[in-house]
mmCIF file of C-alpha atoms in Angstrom:
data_model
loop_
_atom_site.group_PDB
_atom_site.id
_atom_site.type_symbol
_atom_site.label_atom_id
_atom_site.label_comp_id
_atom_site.label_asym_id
_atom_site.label_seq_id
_atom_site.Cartn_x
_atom_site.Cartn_y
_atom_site.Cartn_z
ATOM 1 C CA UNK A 1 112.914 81.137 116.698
ATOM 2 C CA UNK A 2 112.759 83.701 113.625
ATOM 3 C CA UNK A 3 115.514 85.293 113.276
ATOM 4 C CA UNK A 4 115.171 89.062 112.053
ATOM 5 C CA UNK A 5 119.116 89.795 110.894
ATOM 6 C CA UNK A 6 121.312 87.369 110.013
ATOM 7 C CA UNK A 7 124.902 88.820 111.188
ATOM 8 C CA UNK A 8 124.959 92.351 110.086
ATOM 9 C CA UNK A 9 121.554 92.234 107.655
ATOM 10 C CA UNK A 10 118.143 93.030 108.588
ATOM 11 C CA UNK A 11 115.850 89.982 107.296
ATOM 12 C CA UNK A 12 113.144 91.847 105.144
ATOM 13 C CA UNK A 13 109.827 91.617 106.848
ATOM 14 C CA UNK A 14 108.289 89.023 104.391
ATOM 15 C CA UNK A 15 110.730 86.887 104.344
ATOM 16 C CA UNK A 16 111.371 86.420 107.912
ATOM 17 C CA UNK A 17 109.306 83.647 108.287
ATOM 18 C CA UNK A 18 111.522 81.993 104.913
ATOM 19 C CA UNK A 19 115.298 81.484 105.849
ATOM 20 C CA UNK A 20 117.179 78.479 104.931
ATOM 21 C CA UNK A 21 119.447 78.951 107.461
ATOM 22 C CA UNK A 22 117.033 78.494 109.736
ATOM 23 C CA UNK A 23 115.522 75.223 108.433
ATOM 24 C CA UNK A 24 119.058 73.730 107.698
ATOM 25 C CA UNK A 25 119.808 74.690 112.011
ATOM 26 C CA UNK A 26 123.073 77.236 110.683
ATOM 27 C CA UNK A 27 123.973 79.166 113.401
ATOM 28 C CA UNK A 28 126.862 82.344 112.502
ATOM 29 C CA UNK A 29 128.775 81.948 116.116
ATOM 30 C CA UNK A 30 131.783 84.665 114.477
ATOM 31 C CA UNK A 31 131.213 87.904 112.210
ATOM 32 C CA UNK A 32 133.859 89.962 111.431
ATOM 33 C CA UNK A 33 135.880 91.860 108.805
ATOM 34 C CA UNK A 34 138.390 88.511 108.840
ATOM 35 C CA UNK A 35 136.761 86.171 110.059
ATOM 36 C CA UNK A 36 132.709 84.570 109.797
ATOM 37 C CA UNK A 37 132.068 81.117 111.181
ATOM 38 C CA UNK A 38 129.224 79.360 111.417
ATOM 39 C CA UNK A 39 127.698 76.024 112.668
ATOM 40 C CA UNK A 40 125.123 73.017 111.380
ATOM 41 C CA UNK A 41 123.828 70.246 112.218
ATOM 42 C CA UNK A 42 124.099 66.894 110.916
ATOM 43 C CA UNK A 43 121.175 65.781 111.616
ATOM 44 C CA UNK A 44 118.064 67.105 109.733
ATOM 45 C CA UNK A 45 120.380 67.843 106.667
ATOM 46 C CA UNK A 46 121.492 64.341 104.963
ATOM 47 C CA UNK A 47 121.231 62.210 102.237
ATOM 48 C CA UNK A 48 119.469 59.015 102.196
ATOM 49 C CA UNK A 49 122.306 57.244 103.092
ATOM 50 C CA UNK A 50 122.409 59.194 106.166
ATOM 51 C CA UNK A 51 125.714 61.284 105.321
ATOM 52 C CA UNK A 52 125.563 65.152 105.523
ATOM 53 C CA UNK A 53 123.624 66.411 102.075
ATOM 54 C CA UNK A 54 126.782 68.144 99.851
ATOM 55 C CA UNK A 55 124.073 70.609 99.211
ATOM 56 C CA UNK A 56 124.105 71.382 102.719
ATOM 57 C CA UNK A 57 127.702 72.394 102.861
ATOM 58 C CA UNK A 58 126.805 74.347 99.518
ATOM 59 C CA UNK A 59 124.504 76.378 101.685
ATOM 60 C CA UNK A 60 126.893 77.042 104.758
ATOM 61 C CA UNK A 61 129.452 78.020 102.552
ATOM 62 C CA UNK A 62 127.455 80.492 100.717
ATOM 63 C CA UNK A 63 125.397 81.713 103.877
ATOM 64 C CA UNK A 64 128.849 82.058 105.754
ATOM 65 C CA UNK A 65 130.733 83.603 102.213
ATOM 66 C CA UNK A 66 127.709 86.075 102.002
ATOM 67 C CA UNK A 67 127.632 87.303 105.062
ATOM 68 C CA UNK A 68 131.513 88.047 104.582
ATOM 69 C CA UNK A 69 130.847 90.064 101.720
ATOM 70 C CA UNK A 70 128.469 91.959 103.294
ATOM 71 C CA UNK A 71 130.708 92.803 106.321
ATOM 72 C CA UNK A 72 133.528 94.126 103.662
ATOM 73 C CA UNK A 73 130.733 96.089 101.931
ATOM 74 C CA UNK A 74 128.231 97.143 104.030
ATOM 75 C CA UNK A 75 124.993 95.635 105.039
ATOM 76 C CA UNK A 76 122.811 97.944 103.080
ATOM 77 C CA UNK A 77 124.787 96.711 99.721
ATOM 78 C CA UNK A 78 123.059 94.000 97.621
ATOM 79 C CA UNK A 79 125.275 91.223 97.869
ATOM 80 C CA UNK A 80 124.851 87.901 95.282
ATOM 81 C CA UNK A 81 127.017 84.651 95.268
ATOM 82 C CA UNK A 82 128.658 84.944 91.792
ATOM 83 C CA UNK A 83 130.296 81.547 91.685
ATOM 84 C CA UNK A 84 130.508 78.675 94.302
ATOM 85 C CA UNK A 85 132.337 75.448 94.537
ATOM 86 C CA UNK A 86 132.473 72.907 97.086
ATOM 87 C CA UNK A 87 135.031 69.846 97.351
ATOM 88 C CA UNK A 88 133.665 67.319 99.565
ATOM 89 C CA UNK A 89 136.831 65.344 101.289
ATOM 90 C CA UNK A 90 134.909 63.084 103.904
ATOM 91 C CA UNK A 91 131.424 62.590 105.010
ATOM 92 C CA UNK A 92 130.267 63.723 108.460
ATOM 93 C CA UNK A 93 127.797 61.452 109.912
ATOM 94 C CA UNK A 94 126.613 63.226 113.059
ATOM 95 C CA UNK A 95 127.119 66.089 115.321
ATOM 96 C CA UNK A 96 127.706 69.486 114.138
ATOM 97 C CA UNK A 97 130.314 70.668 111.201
ATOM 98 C CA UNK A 98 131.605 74.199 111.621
ATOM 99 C CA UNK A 99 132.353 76.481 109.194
ATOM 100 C CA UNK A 100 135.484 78.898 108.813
ATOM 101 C CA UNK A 101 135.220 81.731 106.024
ATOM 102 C CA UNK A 102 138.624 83.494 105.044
ATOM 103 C CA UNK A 103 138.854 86.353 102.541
ATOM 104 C CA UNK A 104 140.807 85.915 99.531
ATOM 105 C CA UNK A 105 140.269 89.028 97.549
ATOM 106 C CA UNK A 106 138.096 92.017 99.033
ATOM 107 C CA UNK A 107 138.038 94.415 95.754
ATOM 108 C CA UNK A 108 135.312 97.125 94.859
ATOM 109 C CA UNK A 109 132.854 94.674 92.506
ATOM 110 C CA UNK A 110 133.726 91.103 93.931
ATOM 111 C CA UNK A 111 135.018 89.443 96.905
ATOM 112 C CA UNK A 112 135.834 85.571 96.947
ATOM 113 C CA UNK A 113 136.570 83.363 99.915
ATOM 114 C CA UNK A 114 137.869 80.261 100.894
ATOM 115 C CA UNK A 115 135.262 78.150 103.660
ATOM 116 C CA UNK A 116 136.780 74.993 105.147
ATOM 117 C CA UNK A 117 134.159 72.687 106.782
ATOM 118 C CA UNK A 118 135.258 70.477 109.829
ATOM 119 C CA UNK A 119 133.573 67.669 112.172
ATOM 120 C CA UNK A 120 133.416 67.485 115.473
ATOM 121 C CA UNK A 121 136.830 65.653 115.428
ATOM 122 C CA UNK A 122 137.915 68.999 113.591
ATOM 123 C CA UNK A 123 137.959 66.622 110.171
ATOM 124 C CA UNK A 124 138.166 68.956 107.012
ATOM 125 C CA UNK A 125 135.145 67.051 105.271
ATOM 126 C CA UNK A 126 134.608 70.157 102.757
ATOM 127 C CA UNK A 127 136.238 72.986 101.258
ATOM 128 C CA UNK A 128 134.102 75.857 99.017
ATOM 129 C CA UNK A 129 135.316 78.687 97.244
ATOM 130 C CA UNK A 130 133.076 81.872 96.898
ATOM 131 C CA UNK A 131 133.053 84.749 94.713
ATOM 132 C CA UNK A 132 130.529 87.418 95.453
ATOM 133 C CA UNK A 133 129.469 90.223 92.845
ATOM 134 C CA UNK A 134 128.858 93.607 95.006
ATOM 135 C CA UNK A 135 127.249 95.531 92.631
ATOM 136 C CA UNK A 136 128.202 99.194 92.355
ATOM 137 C CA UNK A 137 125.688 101.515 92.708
ATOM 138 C CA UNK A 138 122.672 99.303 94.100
ATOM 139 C CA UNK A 139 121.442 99.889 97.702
ATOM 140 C CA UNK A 140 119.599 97.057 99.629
ATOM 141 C CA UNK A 141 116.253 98.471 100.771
ATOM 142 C CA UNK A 142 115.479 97.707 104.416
ATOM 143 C CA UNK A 143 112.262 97.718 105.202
#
């Protein structure tokens, strides 16, 4: 299914047929001012091992982080991770892992958040740290 908005921003027309989250499975169940959570699969996104890819949970976290940012700012505001880190605590191994994205700071030029990853068994396997630049005087074109 292509998606063409991804919470509160429009997917440009040629990129619709490009999103991440839409290879990785990440599906944003929550979007609000407080509060964005999202959802991915285990399976499809692991290492050769068979664990969950930490690049995966990268890509939640930033997706879900992102999409915070642009709620505080407005969706027609060009919105760019500025800094991410991830801790990885425990590997999931199947299921789903849900993400919960928390504001920190909401100021003018940047906005960080704190994303804690769970399991099914509600397991905090990862937790990520966001800042997002929100540049000043940039609009996002929509079509």
């Amino acid at each position: 299914m292509t998606q063409t908005a991804l919470g509160p921003v429009e997917v440009l027309p040629p990129y619709v047929d490009q999103q991440l989250v839409e290879r990785l499975g990440i599906e944003i169940t929550v979007c609000g001012p407080d509060l964005v959570v999202g959802t991915m699969p285990v399976a499809g996104n692991r290492q050769p091992i068979g664990l969950l890819h930490g690049g995966a949970n990268a890509v939640l976290a930033e997706t879900l982080g992102s999409l915070a940012a642009w709620v505080h700012a407005g969706a027609d505001r060009i919105i760019v991770g500025q800094e991410l880190s991830c801790t990885h605590h425990a590997a999931a191994r199947s299921g789903r892992v849900t993400g919960s994205c928390r504001p920190l700071h909401l100021g003018t030029h940047t906005a960080t958040y704190e994303i804690v990853i769970s399991d099914d068994q509600d397991r905090r396997t990862c937790t990520a740290r966001l800042t997002c630049a929100i540049p000043a005087a940039r609009r996002r074109k929509t079509r």
